[in-house]
Every structure is written in structure tokens, then in C-alpha cells.
mmCIF file with all atom_site columns, C-alpha atoms in Angstrom:
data_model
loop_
_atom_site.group_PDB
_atom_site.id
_atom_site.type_symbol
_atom_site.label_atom_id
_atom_site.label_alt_id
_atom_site.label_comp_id
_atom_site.label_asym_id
_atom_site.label_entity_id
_atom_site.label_seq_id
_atom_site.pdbx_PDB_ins_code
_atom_site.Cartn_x
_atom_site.Cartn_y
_atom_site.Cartn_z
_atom_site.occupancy
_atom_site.B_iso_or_equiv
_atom_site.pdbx_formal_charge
_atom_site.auth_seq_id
_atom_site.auth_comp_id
_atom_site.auth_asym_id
_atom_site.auth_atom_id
_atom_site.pdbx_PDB_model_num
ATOM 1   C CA . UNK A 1 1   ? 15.236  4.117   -9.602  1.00 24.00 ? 218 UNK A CA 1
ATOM 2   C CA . UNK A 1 2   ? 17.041  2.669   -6.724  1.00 29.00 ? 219 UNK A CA 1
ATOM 3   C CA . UNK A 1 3   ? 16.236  4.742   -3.761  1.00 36.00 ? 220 UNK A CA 1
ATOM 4   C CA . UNK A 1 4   ? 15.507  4.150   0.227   1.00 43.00 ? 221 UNK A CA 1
ATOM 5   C CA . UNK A 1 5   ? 11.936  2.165   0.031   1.00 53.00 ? 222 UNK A CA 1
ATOM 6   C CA . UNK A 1 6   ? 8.889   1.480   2.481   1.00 58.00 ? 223 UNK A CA 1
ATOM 7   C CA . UNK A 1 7   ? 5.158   1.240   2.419   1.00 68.00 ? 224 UNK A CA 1
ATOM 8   C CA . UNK A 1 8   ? 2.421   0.233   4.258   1.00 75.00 ? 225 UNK A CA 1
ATOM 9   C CA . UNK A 1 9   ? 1.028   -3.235  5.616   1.00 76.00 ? 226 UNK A CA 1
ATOM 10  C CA . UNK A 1 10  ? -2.430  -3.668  6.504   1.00 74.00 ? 227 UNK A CA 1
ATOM 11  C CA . UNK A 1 11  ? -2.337  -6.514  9.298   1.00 73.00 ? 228 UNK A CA 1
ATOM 12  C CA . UNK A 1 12  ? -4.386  -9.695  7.703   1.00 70.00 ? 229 UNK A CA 1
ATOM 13  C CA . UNK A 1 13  ? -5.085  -11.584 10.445  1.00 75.00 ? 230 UNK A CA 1
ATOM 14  C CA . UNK A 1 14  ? -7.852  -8.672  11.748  1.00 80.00 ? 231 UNK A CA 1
ATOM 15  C CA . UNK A 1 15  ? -10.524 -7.510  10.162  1.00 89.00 ? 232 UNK A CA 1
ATOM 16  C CA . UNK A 1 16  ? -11.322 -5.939  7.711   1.00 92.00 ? 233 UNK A CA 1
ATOM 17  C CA . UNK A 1 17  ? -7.651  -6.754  6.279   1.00 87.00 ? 234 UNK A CA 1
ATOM 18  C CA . UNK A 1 18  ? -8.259  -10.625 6.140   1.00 89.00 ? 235 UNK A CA 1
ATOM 19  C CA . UNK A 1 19  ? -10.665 -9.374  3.558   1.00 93.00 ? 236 UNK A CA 1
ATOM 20  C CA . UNK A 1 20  ? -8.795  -9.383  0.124   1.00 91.00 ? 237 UNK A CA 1
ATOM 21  C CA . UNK A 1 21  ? -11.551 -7.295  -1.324  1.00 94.00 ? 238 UNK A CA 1
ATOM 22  C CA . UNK A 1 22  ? -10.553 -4.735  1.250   1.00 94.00 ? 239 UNK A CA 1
ATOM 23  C CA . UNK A 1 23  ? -6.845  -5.168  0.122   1.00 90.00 ? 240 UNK A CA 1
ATOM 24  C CA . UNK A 1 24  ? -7.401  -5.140  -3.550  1.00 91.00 ? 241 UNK A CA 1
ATOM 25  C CA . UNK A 1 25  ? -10.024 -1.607  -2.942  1.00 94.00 ? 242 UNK A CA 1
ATOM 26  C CA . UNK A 1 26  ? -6.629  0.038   -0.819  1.00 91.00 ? 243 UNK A CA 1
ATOM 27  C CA . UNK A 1 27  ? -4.207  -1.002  -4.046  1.00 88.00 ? 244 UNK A CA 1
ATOM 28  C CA . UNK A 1 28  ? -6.925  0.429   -6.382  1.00 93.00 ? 245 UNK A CA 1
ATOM 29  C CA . UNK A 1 29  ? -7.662  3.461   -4.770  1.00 94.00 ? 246 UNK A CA 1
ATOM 30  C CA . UNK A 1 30  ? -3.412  4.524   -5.084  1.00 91.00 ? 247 UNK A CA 1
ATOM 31  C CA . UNK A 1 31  ? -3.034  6.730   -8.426  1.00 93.00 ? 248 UNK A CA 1
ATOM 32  C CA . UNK A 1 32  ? 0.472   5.506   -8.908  1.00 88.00 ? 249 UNK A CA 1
ATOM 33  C CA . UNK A 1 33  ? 1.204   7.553   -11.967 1.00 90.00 ? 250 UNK A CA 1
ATOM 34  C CA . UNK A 1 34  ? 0.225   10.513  -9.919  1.00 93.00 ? 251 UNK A CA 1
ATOM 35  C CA . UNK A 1 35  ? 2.252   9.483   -7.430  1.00 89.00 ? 252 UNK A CA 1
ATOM 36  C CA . UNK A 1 36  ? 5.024   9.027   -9.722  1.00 86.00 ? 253 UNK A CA 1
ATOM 37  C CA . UNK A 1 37  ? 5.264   12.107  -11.040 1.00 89.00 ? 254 UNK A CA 1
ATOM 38  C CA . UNK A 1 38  ? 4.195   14.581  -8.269  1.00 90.00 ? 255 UNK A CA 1
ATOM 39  C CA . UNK A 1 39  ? 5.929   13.498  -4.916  1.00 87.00 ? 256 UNK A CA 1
ATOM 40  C CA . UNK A 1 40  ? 8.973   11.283  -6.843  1.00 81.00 ? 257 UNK A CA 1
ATOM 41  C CA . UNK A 1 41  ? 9.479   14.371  -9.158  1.00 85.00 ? 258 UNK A CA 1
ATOM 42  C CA . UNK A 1 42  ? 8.813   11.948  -12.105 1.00 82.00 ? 259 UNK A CA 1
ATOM 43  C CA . UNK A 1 43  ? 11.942  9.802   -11.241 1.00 77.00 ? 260 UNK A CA 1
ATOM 44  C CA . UNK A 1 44  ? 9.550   6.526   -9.853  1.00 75.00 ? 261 UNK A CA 1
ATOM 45  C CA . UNK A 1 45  ? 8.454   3.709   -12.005 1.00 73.00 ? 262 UNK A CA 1
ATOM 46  C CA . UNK A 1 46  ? 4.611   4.064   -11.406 1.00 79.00 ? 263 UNK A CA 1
ATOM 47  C CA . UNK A 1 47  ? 4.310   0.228   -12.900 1.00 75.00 ? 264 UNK A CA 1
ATOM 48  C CA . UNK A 1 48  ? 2.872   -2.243  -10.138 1.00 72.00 ? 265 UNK A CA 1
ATOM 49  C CA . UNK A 1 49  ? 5.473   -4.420  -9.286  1.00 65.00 ? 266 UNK A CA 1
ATOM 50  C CA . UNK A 1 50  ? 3.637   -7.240  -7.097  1.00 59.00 ? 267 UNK A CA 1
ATOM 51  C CA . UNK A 1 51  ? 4.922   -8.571  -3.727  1.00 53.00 ? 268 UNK A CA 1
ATOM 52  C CA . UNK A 1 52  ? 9.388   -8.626  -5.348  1.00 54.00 ? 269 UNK A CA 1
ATOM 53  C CA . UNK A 1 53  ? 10.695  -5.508  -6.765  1.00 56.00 ? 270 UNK A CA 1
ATOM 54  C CA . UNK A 1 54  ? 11.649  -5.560  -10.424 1.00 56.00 ? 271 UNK A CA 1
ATOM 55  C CA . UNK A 1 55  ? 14.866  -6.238  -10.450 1.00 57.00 ? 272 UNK A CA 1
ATOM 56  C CA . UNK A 1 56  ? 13.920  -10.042 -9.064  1.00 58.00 ? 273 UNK A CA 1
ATOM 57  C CA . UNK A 1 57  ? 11.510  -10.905 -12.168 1.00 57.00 ? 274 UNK A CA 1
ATOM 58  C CA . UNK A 1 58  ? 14.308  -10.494 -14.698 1.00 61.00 ? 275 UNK A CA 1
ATOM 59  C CA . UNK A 1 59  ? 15.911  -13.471 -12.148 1.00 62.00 ? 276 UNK A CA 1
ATOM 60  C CA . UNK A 1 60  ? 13.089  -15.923 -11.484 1.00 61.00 ? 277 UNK A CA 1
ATOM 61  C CA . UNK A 1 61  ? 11.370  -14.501 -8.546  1.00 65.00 ? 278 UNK A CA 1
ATOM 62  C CA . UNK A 1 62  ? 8.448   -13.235 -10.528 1.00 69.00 ? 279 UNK A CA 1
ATOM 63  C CA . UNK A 1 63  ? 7.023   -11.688 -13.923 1.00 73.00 ? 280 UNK A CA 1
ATOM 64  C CA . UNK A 1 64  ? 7.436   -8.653  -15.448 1.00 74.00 ? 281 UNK A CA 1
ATOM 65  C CA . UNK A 1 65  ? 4.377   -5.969  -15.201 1.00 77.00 ? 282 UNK A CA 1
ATOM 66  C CA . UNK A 1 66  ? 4.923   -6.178  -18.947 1.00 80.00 ? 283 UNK A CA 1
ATOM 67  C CA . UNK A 1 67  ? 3.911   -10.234 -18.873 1.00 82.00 ? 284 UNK A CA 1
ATOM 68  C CA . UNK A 1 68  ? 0.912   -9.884  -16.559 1.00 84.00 ? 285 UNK A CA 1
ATOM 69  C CA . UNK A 1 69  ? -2.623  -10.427 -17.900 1.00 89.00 ? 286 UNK A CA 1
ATOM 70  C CA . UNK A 1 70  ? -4.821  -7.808  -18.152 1.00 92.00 ? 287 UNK A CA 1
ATOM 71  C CA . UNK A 1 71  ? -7.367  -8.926  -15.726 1.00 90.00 ? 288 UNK A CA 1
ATOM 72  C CA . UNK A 1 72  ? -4.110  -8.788  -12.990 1.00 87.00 ? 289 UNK A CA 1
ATOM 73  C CA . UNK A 1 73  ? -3.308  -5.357  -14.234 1.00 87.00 ? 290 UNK A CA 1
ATOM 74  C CA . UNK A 1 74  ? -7.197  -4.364  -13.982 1.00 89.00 ? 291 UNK A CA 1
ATOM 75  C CA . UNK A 1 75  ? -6.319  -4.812  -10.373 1.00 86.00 ? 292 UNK A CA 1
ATOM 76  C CA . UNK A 1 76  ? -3.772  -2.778  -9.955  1.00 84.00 ? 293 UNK A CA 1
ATOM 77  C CA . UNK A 1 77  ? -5.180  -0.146  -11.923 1.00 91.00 ? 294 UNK A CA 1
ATOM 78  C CA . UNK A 1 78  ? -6.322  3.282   -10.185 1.00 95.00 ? 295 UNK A CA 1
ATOM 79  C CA . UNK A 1 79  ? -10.306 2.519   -9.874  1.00 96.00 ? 296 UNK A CA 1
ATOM 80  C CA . UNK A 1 80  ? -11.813 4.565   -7.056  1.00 97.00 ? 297 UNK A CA 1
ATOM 81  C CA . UNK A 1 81  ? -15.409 3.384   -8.257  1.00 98.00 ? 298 UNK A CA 1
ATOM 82  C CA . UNK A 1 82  ? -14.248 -0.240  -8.723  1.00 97.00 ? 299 UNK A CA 1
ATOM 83  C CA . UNK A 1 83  ? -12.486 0.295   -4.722  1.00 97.00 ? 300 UNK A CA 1
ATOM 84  C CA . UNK A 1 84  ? -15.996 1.383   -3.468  1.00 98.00 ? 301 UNK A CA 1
ATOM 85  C CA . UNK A 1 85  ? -17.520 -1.177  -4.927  1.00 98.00 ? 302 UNK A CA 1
ATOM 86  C CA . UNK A 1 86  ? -15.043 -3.915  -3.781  1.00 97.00 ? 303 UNK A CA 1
ATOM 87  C CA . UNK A 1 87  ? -15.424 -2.093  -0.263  1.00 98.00 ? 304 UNK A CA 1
ATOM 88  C CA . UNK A 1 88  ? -19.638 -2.461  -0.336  1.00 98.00 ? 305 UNK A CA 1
ATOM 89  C CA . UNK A 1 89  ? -18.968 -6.524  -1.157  1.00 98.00 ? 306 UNK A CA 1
ATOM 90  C CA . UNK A 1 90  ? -17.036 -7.199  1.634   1.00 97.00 ? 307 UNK A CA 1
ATOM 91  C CA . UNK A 1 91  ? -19.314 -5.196  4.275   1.00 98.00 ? 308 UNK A CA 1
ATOM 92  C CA . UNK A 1 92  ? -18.461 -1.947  4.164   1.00 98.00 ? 309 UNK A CA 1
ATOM 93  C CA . UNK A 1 93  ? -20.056 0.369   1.946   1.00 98.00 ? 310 UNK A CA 1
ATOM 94  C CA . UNK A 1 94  ? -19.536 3.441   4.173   1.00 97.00 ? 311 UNK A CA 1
ATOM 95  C CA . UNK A 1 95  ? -15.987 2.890   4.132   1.00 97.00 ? 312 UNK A CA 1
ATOM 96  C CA . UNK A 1 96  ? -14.682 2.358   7.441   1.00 96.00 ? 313 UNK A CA 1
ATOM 97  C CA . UNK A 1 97  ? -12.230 4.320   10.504  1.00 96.00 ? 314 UNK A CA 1
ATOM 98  C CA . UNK A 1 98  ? -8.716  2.889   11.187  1.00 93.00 ? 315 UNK A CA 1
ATOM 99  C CA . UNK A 1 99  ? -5.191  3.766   12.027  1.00 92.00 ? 316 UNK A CA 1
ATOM 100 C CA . UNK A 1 100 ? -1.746  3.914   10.350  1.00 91.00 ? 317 UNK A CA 1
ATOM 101 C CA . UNK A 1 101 ? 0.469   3.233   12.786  1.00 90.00 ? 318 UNK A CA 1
ATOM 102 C CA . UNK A 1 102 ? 4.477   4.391   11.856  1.00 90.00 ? 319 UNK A CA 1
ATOM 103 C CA . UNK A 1 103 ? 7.887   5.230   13.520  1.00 91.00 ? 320 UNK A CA 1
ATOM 104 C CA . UNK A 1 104 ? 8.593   8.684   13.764  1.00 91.00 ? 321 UNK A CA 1
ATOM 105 C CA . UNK A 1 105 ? 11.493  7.879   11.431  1.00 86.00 ? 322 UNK A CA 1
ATOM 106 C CA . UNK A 1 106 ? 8.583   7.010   8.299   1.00 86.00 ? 323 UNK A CA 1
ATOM 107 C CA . UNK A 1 107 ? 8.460   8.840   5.206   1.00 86.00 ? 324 UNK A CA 1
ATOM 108 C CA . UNK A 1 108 ? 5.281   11.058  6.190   1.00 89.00 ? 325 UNK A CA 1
ATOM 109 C CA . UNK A 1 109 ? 5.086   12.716  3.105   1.00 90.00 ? 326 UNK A CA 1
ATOM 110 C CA . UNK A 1 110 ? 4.332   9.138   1.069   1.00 88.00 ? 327 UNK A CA 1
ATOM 111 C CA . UNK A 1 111 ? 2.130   8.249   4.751   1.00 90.00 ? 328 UNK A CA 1
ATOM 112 C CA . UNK A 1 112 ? -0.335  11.094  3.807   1.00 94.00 ? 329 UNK A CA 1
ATOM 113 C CA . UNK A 1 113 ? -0.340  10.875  0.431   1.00 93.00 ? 330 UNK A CA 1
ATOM 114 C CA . UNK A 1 114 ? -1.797  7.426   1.066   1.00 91.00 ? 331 UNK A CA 1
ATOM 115 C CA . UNK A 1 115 ? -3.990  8.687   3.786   1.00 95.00 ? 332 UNK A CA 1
ATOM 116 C CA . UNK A 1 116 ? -5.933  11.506  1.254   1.00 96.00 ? 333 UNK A CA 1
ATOM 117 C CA . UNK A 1 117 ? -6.465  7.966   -0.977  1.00 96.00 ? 334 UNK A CA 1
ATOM 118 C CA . UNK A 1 118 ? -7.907  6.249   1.083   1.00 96.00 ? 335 UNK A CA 1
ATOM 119 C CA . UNK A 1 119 ? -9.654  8.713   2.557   1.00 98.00 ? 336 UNK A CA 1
ATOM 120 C CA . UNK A 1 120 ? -11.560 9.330   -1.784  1.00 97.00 ? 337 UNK A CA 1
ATOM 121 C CA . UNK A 1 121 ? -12.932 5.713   -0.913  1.00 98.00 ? 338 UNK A CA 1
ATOM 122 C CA . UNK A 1 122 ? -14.324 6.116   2.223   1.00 98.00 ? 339 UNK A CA 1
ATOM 123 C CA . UNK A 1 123 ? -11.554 4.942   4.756   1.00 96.00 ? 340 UNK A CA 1
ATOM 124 C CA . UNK A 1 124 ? -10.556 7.578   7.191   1.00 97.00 ? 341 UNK A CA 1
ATOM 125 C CA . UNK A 1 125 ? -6.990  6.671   8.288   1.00 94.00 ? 342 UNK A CA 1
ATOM 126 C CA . UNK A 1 126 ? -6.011  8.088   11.399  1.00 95.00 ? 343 UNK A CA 1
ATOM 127 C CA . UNK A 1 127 ? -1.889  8.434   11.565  1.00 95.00 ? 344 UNK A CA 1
ATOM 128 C CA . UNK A 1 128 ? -0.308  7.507   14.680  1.00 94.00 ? 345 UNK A CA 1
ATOM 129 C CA . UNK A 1 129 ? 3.204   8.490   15.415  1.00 94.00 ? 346 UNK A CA 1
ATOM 130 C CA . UNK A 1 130 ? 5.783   6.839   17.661  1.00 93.00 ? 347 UNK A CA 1
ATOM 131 C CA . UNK A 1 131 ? 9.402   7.539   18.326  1.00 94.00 ? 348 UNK A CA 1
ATOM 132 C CA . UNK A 1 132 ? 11.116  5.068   16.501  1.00 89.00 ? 349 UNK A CA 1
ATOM 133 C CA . UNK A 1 133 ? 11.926  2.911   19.852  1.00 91.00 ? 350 UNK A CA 1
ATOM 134 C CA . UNK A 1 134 ? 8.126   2.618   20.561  1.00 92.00 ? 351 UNK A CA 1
ATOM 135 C CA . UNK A 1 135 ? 7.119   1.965   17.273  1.00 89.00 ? 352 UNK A CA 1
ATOM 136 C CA . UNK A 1 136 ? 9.772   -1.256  16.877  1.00 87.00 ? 353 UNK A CA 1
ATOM 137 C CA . UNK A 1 137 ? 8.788   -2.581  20.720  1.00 90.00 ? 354 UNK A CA 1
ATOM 138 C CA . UNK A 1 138 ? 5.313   -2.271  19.637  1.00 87.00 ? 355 UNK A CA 1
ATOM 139 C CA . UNK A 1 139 ? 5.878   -4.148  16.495  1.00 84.00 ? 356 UNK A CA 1
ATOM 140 C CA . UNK A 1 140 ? 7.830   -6.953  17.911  1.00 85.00 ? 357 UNK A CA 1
ATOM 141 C CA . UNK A 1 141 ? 5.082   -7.338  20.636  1.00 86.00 ? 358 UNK A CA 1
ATOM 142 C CA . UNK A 1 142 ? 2.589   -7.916  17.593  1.00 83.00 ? 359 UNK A CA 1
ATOM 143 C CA . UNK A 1 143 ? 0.474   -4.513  18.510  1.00 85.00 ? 360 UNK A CA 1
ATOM 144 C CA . UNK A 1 144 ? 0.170   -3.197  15.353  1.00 84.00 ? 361 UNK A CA 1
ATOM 145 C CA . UNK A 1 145 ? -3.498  -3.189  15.099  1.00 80.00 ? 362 UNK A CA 1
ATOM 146 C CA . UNK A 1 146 ? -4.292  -2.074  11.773  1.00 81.00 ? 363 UNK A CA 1
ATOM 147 C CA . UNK A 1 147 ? -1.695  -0.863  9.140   1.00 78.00 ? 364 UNK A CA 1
ATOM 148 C CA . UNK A 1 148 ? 2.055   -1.044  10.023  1.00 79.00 ? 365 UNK A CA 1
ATOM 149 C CA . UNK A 1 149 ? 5.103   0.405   8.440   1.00 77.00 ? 366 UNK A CA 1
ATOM 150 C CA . UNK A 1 150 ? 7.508   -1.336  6.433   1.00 71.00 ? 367 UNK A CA 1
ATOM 151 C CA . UNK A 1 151 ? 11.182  -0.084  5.593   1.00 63.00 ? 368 UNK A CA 1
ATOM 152 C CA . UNK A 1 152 ? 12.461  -2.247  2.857   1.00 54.00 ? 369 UNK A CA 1
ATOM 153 C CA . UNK A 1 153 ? 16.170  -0.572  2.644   1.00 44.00 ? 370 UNK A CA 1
ATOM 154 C CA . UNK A 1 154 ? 18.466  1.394   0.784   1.00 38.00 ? 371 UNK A CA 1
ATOM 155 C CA . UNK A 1 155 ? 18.682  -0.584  -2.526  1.00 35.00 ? 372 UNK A CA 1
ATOM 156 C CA . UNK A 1 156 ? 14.240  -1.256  -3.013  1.00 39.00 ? 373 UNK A CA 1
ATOM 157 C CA . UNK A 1 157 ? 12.968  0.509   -5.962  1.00 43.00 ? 374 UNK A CA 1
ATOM 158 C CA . UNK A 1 158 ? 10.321  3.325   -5.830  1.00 44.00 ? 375 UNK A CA 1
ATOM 159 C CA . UNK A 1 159 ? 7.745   1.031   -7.914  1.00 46.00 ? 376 UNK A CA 1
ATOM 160 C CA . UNK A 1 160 ? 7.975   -1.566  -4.843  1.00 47.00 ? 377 UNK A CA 1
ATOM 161 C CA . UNK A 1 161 ? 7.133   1.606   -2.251  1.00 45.00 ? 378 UNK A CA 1
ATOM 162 C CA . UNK A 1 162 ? 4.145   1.785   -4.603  1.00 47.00 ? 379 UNK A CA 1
ATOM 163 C CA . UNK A 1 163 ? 2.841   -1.644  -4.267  1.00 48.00 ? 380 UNK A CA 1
ATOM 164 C CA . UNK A 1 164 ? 3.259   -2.462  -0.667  1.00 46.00 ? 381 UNK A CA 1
ATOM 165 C CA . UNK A 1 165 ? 0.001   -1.415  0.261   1.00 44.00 ? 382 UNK A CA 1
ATOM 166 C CA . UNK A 1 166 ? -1.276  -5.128  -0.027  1.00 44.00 ? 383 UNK A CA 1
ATOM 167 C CA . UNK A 1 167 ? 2.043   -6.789  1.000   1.00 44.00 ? 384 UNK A CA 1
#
């Protein structure tokens, strides 16, 4: 369903998001489906959709959920036991504190819905709200510590607002 688009983007270059275990434990702890149906009204395509929305697999730009192997759609799948134990290999079997930093302008429904996620695995995400002129001088300075916020446009499908989280 075409419709306005953004997610979040943990920052890799700090820890614990240079951690890919830490990324792939975020993606699994999302229930898309959920998702899909409660806050998109059952409209969104709850289908992982990678790094390119659909659209650009039937061009070149990637494959089809349909042609992925399994062991690529195991990681995508919701897996809250699989996310804690992904979490525990890469250090932190507590879970961990951090922030989501967004512009005032974010979709904070979609914000806490990820939030509560997160929070089944263990990480207790903080959200931090800035006007929208703070939150883009902050970006552009490179002071987004932990996860930023991403607006992808008017024409991104719901399935790639879904799948950001590891962008």
C-alpha cells in the first residue's frame, strides 16, 4: 500500500549497534503481522522487505520475500526467544538502556509500538523528542547517539516502514 513511510535506524558505528546480533534481535523482536493488522488497520504488507521496498525487486534492485531462503526469512521472523538469545551472544543478556531519538514531526504511534518491542526483549528505549528544527541540526551534526529517525517519503510502502529497524 503506498503510503507516507519511516522507521527507525540504530546508529552502527556505536555500540551495541555495530553488533549485527543486536540488529538482527531488534528485527526479530517486531511482530509485523501484528503490526499489520492492528495499527495499519490490516491495509500493510507485514512481508519483510529487506533494505529496497518491493516495488524495486520486481526491477533488479533485489528479491522478492517470496524468493528468499528460509534461513533469511528465519531472520526476519517474530522470535522474542531467538532476540534474547541473539542479545546474551553479543554481551548483553540483561538487555540494555538506550534512546530513540525523533523529530517532533515522527509518526509516534509506530515510535511506541516499537518501543513496547523492544522493551519484551529486554531493551528499554527511552523516546526523545525534538522540534523538527532541532532534530534535523542534530542529525546533520552526526549527534544521533543511538537510534535515529528516518522519513522515506510519500510514495515508500508500509512493508519498508516495517523493515527499517536494521537499515
Amino acid at each position: 500500500v503506498p503510503m507516507p513511510s519511516a522507521g527507525l535506524s540504530p546508529q552502527w558505528p556505536n555500540k551495541p549497534w555495530n553488533d549485527l546480533k543486536v540488529r538482527k534481535a531488534l528485527d526479530m523482536s517486531l511482530d509485523r503481522k501484528t503490526i499489520a493488522q492492528t495499527f495499519f488497520g490490516g491495509a500493510a504488507d507485514e512481508t519483510a522487505a529487506g533494505l529496497t521496498a518491493p516495488v524495486l525487486s520486481t526491477r533488479g534492485w533485489g528479491f522478492p520475500y517470496s524468493e528468499w531462503p528460509q534461513s533469511l526469512k528465519d531472520e526476519y521472523a517474530y522470535n522474542t526467544t531467538k532476540a534474547k538469545e541473539l542479545l546474551a551472544e553479543a554481551g548483553y543478556p540483561n538487555g540494555f538502556k538506550t534512546t530513540i531519538q525523533i523529530p517532533n514531526t515522527a509518526n509516534m504511534g509506530l515510535v511506541q509500538i516499537y518501543q513496547a518491542y523492544f522493551k519484551e526483549i529486554g531493551i528499554d528505549a527511552e523516546i526523545q523528542v525534538y522540534d523538527s528544527t532541532a532534530y534535523t541540526a542534530l542529525s546533520n551534526a552526526g549527534k544521533i547517539d543511538n537510534f535515529g529517525y528516518n522519513a522515506m517519503g510519500n510514495r515508500a510502502t508500509t512493508a519498508a516502514t516495517l523493515n527499517r529497524i536494521i537499515a
